[in-house]
Amino acid sequence: MLVDTNKNSNKEISATLLEVKGLRIEGLSEKGWQEIVCGVDLKLKRGEILGLIGESGAGKSTIGLAAMGFARDGCRITAGEIIFDGIDLRSATENEKRKLRGTRISYVAQSAAAAFNPAHRLLDQFAEGPIDHGVMSRSEAKEKGRALYRSLDLPDPDNIGERWPHQVSGGQLQRMMVAMAMSCGPDLIVFDEPTTALDVTTQIEVLKTIKEIVVDRNVAAIYITHDLAVVAQLADHLMVLRYGNLIEVNSTGQILEAPKQEYTRALLDARTRHEKTTAEIPNPEILLSIDKITAGYGNGPDILQEVSVSVERGRTVAVVGESGSGKSTLARVITGLLPPRSGEIRFQTDLLPAALAQRTKQQLQKTQMIYQLPDVALNPRQHVRDVIGRPLSFYLGLRGKEKERRIIELLEQIELSEKYIDRLPDELSGGEKQRVCIARALAAEPELIVCDEVTSALDTIVAKAILDLLQKLQHELQLTYLFISHDLDTVASIADRVVVLYAGRVAEQGPKSAVFQPPFHPYTRLLLSSVPEMKQGWLEKTLATREAKAGIAREVKITERGCPFAERCPEAIPEICSNERPPIQTPASGHIFACQHSPEVLSK
Amino acid sequence: MSNILKIIFSAPLSAKFGMLVVLIYSLVAIFAPFIAPHGEREILGRSFELWSYKYPLGTDNLGRDMLSRMIYGARNTIGLALSITLIAFVLGSLTGMIAAALGGWVDQILSRIVDVLMSIPSLIFALLILSIFGTAMPYLIGTIAILDATRVFRLARATAMNVAVMDYVEVARLRGEKLGWIIRKEILPNITAPLLAEFGLRFCFVFLFISALSFLGLGIQPPTADWGSMVRDNATLIAFDDITPLLPAGAIALLTVAMNFVVDWMLHKSSGLKDVG
């Protein structure tokens, strides 16, 4: 199966930069060597981007690394050809491959924060490759670095390289890593999930950088991701992979418009927004009310400033915002981990003590939490039985057969079979772990569950299944969720009410229908417009908008006065917005809006 | 039971050797009165007799049977080292985990106390305490245990810190669990591997430390047999090309090596590292 759309023309073949034929890779597991990539072919020309897409375990990263002639520890390439510009990488010696890597082939990893050495300045790290390969002298390399930073629109390109990795934002760091990959002018770049850990607004700037580089410099690229909407903006062709097998290969347009395989359709479907319709609940009862909470860490600034949120029983309230907006801090205040500096939290009508240690067992029982990373939320030494069983005996005093029966009942509720009871977390997949975390929360028979980014570490299909499960449980058990997320698609599919947080202040709050429809608060509009859509050309269109020009590539900054969003806001009124607190408006009952402009003005 | 045997048989050669040595030492220590041909305090012949049928390893400076004293020495020295290491571990790892789990001023106070103790060279500290309070067994055990507990504290605190920041510990806290539960169920199972490795190493150090103190005359007091003092008492023989005084030293060395073989293997197993290639 070739990725070449133009099979008949022989001339085209000579332009092929990378060709992989019948690639088979084995990985070492407890059962011995097992095939993890089962015969994959691909072809790549200069100036082309090939998207590799699939869930975790699909073999995407393994194929990406194999394109550089590399196999990780515990992996081995067993069959197939990897030909890069006429050089057979499988028969090449380590030395020959080393010369190619870094100069003609380079790699951009998922987490720039982990890939940069925190003990060296950015420009020195940039220069390392070219100097080691003997391509440039130190001063030439640094000059090249500054030129690249300039062309990538990084702020203060002449001096930013003198900073340390922790002194630049996540998005900038990721772009600097792209620049580093470009240092020797490579012919092929492998991008391994470079935007997965980033906010939507930051993701756009990185995508823009990648697209420019590939188009302007006629580089070929392999882009690995699990997010179809992201790769749709970049790739010319897509390869859908599952368990190391090729499911479907086609041009991006074809895959998006007319997917041939069932699995591809499932991937597309999981990424498509399914709006939840809010059912009417007669006589809603306020379960949790947070009143003018101000909180911060140590002697630091106020991370939350006078935040008020109320949550009705049986509803889902979503808290959205970029990283640094104070979402997780709000969760810590509610759970009692961080006593607020001022403000009150009420559960039904009871005033909750600020600190965890002062809350009673009954108060703790009513609020449970589910975390972002199920890997670290489960004790690796505890069996599922103990994980779910502990709240049962701790809060409800269950033991013996009764407890066992209830554990099995809970496992059924989270759609896992009885045999999971004796497993350790290591023996569960990411989605299964998250389900066990949900069961642990349910075991306490809580009224409110705080979900902190519960789906952001999961693959799209798995994430959708978890969201469906949460909705089902809400229906059955009348649960109330406080749902923290930076992903607006997720929020749209689960929330009844949305709180938009920016730099520790509520920018807008109201029923989902009011928040996600015009008139928009300028920040909500920026967030909404930054969510990638499943169609080609979305990136270019979005970058041309005023919101994107003003708002992306900026960090969230906490300000003492004025509106914190002012410097990123395309609607900002000079002098006023940066100095005066935005007035709180209530255009409709339950809809709160903090802006100098009235909603009527913004709807134009 | 068959499971344990299976695991032992799957161990690498070095670990099997280590286990065998440790087993022999323990048997000798437990059954010393039955194995030893003479009592540890009996003066039998002239001093410094050569190896013979009557005294397989000769006699020491007072004319006591060397072999019998070696056998009793195993019992005294290993028993002492083991109890000291155990006390040091219980003390050190418990305080270390408490410091990590509670943090704040509890951590500050405990850590500073340990810093002060560690800043004094341990041999000098031990000499000081033992010369003030005398060399009675409880003081000996207490002094070395506290000194060693500081090292265990540092390790336990550092490893427990990494665990204490995990979300699952936060979950337990949010549930309202008491400190005891958090330490016992959430933290301890996750730091057992490094603690176990440290236990083997510490045991060896304690062993050497007791021997060193005995050599200086502040350890186990005569006439109780102990390997360290046996080296000292018979050291003059080395000048006469006799290797007898090196035998107790060799016994110490062999046990140290064997212990480390076993600990290395246990650490390797519990860390879940796979041999690749």
Tab-separated table of C-alpha atoms in Angstrom, chain A residues 235-435:
chain	number	residue	atom	x	y	z
A	235	ALA	CA	-0.782	16.630	6.997
A	236	ASP	CA	-1.102	15.924	3.306
A	237	HIS	CA	-1.660	12.246	3.949
A	238	LEU	CA	-2.855	10.303	6.953
A	239	MET	CA	-2.061	6.801	8.100
A	240	VAL	CA	-4.467	5.362	10.633
A	241	LEU	CA	-2.826	2.718	12.801
A	242	ARG	CA	-4.114	0.293	15.371
A	243	TYR	CA	-2.146	-2.327	17.318
A	244	GLY	CA	0.723	-1.962	14.858
A	245	ASN	CA	-1.453	-2.600	11.835
A	246	LEU	CA	-2.228	-0.188	9.075
A	247	ILE	CA	-5.963	0.485	9.076
A	248	GLU	CA	-6.282	3.110	6.393
A	249	VAL	CA	-4.064	5.343	4.290
A	250	ASN	CA	-5.299	8.206	2.215
A	251	SER	CA	-5.054	11.913	1.592
A	252	THR	CA	-6.224	13.963	4.552
A	253	GLY	CA	-9.274	15.248	2.697
A	254	GLN	CA	-10.391	11.743	1.802
A	255	ILE	CA	-10.016	10.453	5.343
A	256	LEU	CA	-12.002	13.345	6.794
A	257	GLU	CA	-14.713	13.305	4.146
A	258	ALA	CA	-15.069	9.645	3.353
A	259	PRO	CA	-13.383	7.286	5.796
A	260	LYS	CA	-13.482	3.731	4.517
A	261	GLN	CA	-12.805	1.782	7.684
A	262	GLU	CA	-15.015	1.385	10.733
A	263	TYR	CA	-12.163	2.304	13.081
A	264	THR	CA	-11.407	5.553	11.268
A	265	ARG	CA	-15.077	6.481	11.565
A	266	ALA	CA	-14.924	5.760	15.289
A	267	LEU	CA	-11.900	8.059	15.618
A	268	LEU	CA	-13.692	10.801	13.719
A	269	ASP	CA	-16.835	10.348	15.723
A	270	ALA	CA	-15.021	10.530	19.062
A	271	ARG	CA	-13.579	13.888	18.079
A	272	THR	CA	-16.878	15.327	16.905
A	273	ARG	CA	-18.653	17.497	19.409
A	274	HIS	CA	-21.800	15.995	20.862
A	275	GLU	CA	-23.630	18.724	22.692
A	276	LYS	CA	-25.377	17.730	25.853
A	277	THR	CA	-28.861	19.047	26.215
A	278	THR	CA	-29.660	20.267	29.670
A	279	ALA	CA	-32.764	18.721	31.116
A	280	GLU	CA	-34.979	20.804	33.388
A	281	ILE	CA	-34.750	19.941	37.051
A	282	PRO	CA	-37.704	21.239	39.042
A	283	ASN	CA	-36.835	23.176	42.211
A	284	PRO	CA	-33.082	23.022	41.844
A	285	GLU	CA	-31.200	22.814	45.123
A	286	ILE	CA	-27.828	24.521	45.516
A	287	LEU	CA	-25.444	21.768	46.571
A	288	LEU	CA	-22.193	23.678	46.698
A	289	SER	CA	-21.760	27.403	46.882
A	290	ILE	CA	-18.432	29.130	46.803
A	291	ASP	CA	-18.604	32.729	47.874
A	292	LYS	CA	-15.910	35.301	47.063
A	293	ILE	CA	-12.965	32.977	47.499
A	294	THR	CA	-9.505	34.515	47.440
A	295	ALA	CA	-6.614	32.091	47.716
A	296	GLY	CA	-2.899	31.750	47.068
A	297	TYR	CA	0.166	29.735	48.030
A	298	GLY	CA	2.561	30.757	50.794
A	299	ASN	CA	3.291	34.467	50.590
A	300	GLY	CA	2.669	34.521	46.834
A	301	PRO	CA	0.065	36.535	44.948
A	302	ASP	CA	-3.639	35.718	45.002
A	303	ILE	CA	-4.099	32.920	42.497
A	304	LEU	CA	-7.863	33.170	42.901
A	305	GLN	CA	-9.502	36.561	43.369
A	306	GLU	CA	-13.051	36.751	44.671
A	307	VAL	CA	-14.303	33.725	42.802
A	308	SER	CA	-17.961	32.827	43.351
A	309	VAL	CA	-19.483	29.700	41.863
A	310	SER	CA	-22.598	27.802	42.768
A	311	VAL	CA	-23.388	24.251	41.769
A	312	GLU	CA	-26.910	22.831	41.592
A	313	ARG	CA	-27.588	19.233	42.591
A	314	GLY	CA	-27.570	16.809	39.678
A	315	ARG	CA	-25.841	19.251	37.344
A	316	THR	CA	-22.388	19.507	35.836
A	317	VAL	CA	-20.534	22.764	36.225
A	318	ALA	CA	-17.425	23.084	34.090
A	319	VAL	CA	-14.525	25.334	34.982
A	320	VAL	CA	-12.463	26.232	31.920
A	321	GLY	CA	-9.348	28.277	31.279
A	322	GLU	CA	-5.738	27.989	30.140
A	323	SER	CA	-2.997	26.693	32.406
A	324	GLY	CA	-2.279	29.259	35.074
A	325	SER	CA	-5.870	30.390	35.226
A	326	GLY	CA	-6.420	28.909	38.677
A	327	LYS	CA	-8.673	25.951	37.848
A	328	SER	CA	-6.798	23.380	39.891
A	329	THR	CA	-6.331	25.848	42.742
A	330	LEU	CA	-10.093	26.156	42.905
A	331	ALA	CA	-10.346	22.373	43.250
A	332	ARG	CA	-7.788	22.451	46.064
A	333	VAL	CA	-9.762	25.097	47.890
A	334	ILE	CA	-13.001	23.142	47.584
A	335	THR	CA	-11.416	19.912	48.833
A	336	GLY	CA	-9.773	21.722	51.735
A	337	LEU	CA	-6.167	21.138	50.672
A	338	LEU	CA	-5.618	24.876	50.367
A	339	PRO	CA	-7.485	26.968	52.940
A	340	PRO	CA	-8.571	30.211	51.237
A	341	ARG	CA	-7.390	33.626	52.424
A	342	SER	CA	-10.960	34.845	52.497
A	343	GLY	CA	-14.399	33.696	51.402
A	344	GLU	CA	-16.760	30.902	52.316
A	345	ILE	CA	-17.632	27.473	51.024
A	346	ARG	CA	-21.042	26.035	51.813
A	347	PHE	CA	-22.197	22.502	51.226
A	348	GLN	CA	-25.994	22.631	51.023
A	349	THR	CA	-26.473	25.037	53.927
A	350	ASP	CA	-23.531	23.971	56.108
A	351	LEU	CA	-20.474	26.131	56.221
A	352	LEU	CA	-17.473	23.921	55.378
A	353	PRO	CA	-14.375	24.422	57.532
A	354	ALA	CA	-11.580	25.875	55.417
A	355	ALA	CA	-8.900	23.336	56.293
A	356	LEU	CA	-9.084	19.637	55.535
A	357	ALA	CA	-8.125	18.632	59.086
A	358	GLN	CA	-11.171	20.398	60.535
A	359	ARG	CA	-13.719	18.743	58.282
A	360	THR	CA	-15.687	15.810	59.613
A	361	LYS	CA	-15.711	12.376	58.032
A	362	GLN	CA	-19.270	12.962	56.810
A	363	GLN	CA	-18.262	16.220	55.155
A	364	LEU	CA	-15.291	14.557	53.457
A	365	GLN	CA	-17.423	11.675	52.286
A	366	LYS	CA	-19.779	13.938	50.365
A	367	THR	CA	-17.050	15.353	48.112
A	368	GLN	CA	-14.810	13.001	46.161
A	369	MET	CA	-12.222	13.711	43.553
A	370	ILE	CA	-11.042	12.150	40.275
A	371	TYR	CA	-7.626	13.107	38.943
A	372	GLN	CA	-6.022	13.899	35.621
A	373	LEU	CA	-3.387	11.168	35.669
A	374	PRO	CA	-4.821	7.808	36.727
A	375	ASP	CA	-1.259	6.453	36.806
A	376	VAL	CA	-0.327	8.466	39.864
A	377	ALA	CA	-3.805	8.492	41.378
A	378	LEU	CA	-3.642	4.759	42.060
A	379	ASN	CA	-1.170	3.252	44.491
A	380	PRO	CA	0.882	0.816	42.371
A	381	ARG	CA	1.049	-1.636	45.292
A	382	GLN	CA	-2.688	-1.854	45.938
A	383	HIS	CA	-5.030	-4.279	44.236
A	384	VAL	CA	-8.283	-3.022	42.751
A	385	ARG	CA	-10.021	-4.751	45.664
A	386	ASP	CA	-8.182	-2.583	48.192
A	387	VAL	CA	-8.508	0.606	46.160
A	388	ILE	CA	-12.295	0.357	45.919
A	389	GLY	CA	-12.740	-1.465	49.210
A	390	ARG	CA	-11.076	1.088	51.457
A	391	PRO	CA	-13.728	3.838	51.153
A	392	LEU	CA	-16.378	1.154	51.715
A	393	SER	CA	-14.918	0.100	55.045
A	394	PHE	CA	-13.715	3.584	55.987
A	395	TYR	CA	-16.957	5.498	55.439
A	396	LEU	CA	-19.639	2.821	55.445
A	397	GLY	CA	-18.133	0.212	57.744
A	398	LEU	CA	-18.646	-2.599	55.250
A	399	ARG	CA	-16.567	-5.735	55.580
A	400	GLY	CA	-16.322	-9.359	54.522
A	401	LYS	CA	-18.871	-10.679	52.037
A	402	GLU	CA	-20.923	-7.514	52.055
A	403	LYS	CA	-17.915	-5.452	51.052
A	404	GLU	CA	-16.925	-7.952	48.378
A	405	ARG	CA	-20.428	-7.838	46.916
A	406	ARG	CA	-20.416	-4.063	46.811
A	407	ILE	CA	-16.974	-3.968	45.120
A	408	ILE	CA	-18.247	-6.257	42.380
A	409	GLU	CA	-21.361	-4.105	42.048
A	410	LEU	CA	-19.196	-1.006	41.635
A	411	LEU	CA	-17.029	-2.767	39.058
A	412	GLU	CA	-20.180	-3.534	37.100
A	413	GLN	CA	-21.193	0.112	37.314
A	414	ILE	CA	-17.926	1.191	35.738
A	415	GLU	CA	-18.320	-1.546	33.118
A	416	LEU	CA	-15.448	-3.749	34.238
A	417	SER	CA	-15.845	-7.441	34.900
A	418	GLU	CA	-15.434	-9.211	38.231
A	419	LYS	CA	-12.040	-10.621	37.308
A	420	TYR	CA	-10.475	-7.165	37.616
A	421	ILE	CA	-10.798	-7.328	41.391
A	422	ASP	CA	-7.379	-8.925	41.909
A	423	ARG	CA	-5.439	-6.798	39.460
A	424	LEU	CA	-2.730	-4.285	40.243
A	425	PRO	CA	-2.761	-0.880	38.499
A	426	ASP	CA	0.142	-2.035	36.294
A	427	GLU	CA	-2.140	-4.629	34.772
A	428	LEU	CA	-4.737	-2.065	33.661
A	429	SER	CA	-4.871	0.192	30.612
A	430	GLY	CA	-5.124	3.956	30.991
A	431	GLY	CA	-8.880	3.959	30.499
A	432	GLU	CA	-9.386	1.079	32.919
A	433	LYS	CA	-7.303	2.855	35.559
A	434	GLN	CA	-9.479	5.939	35.220
A	435	ARG	CA	-12.566	3.750	35.614
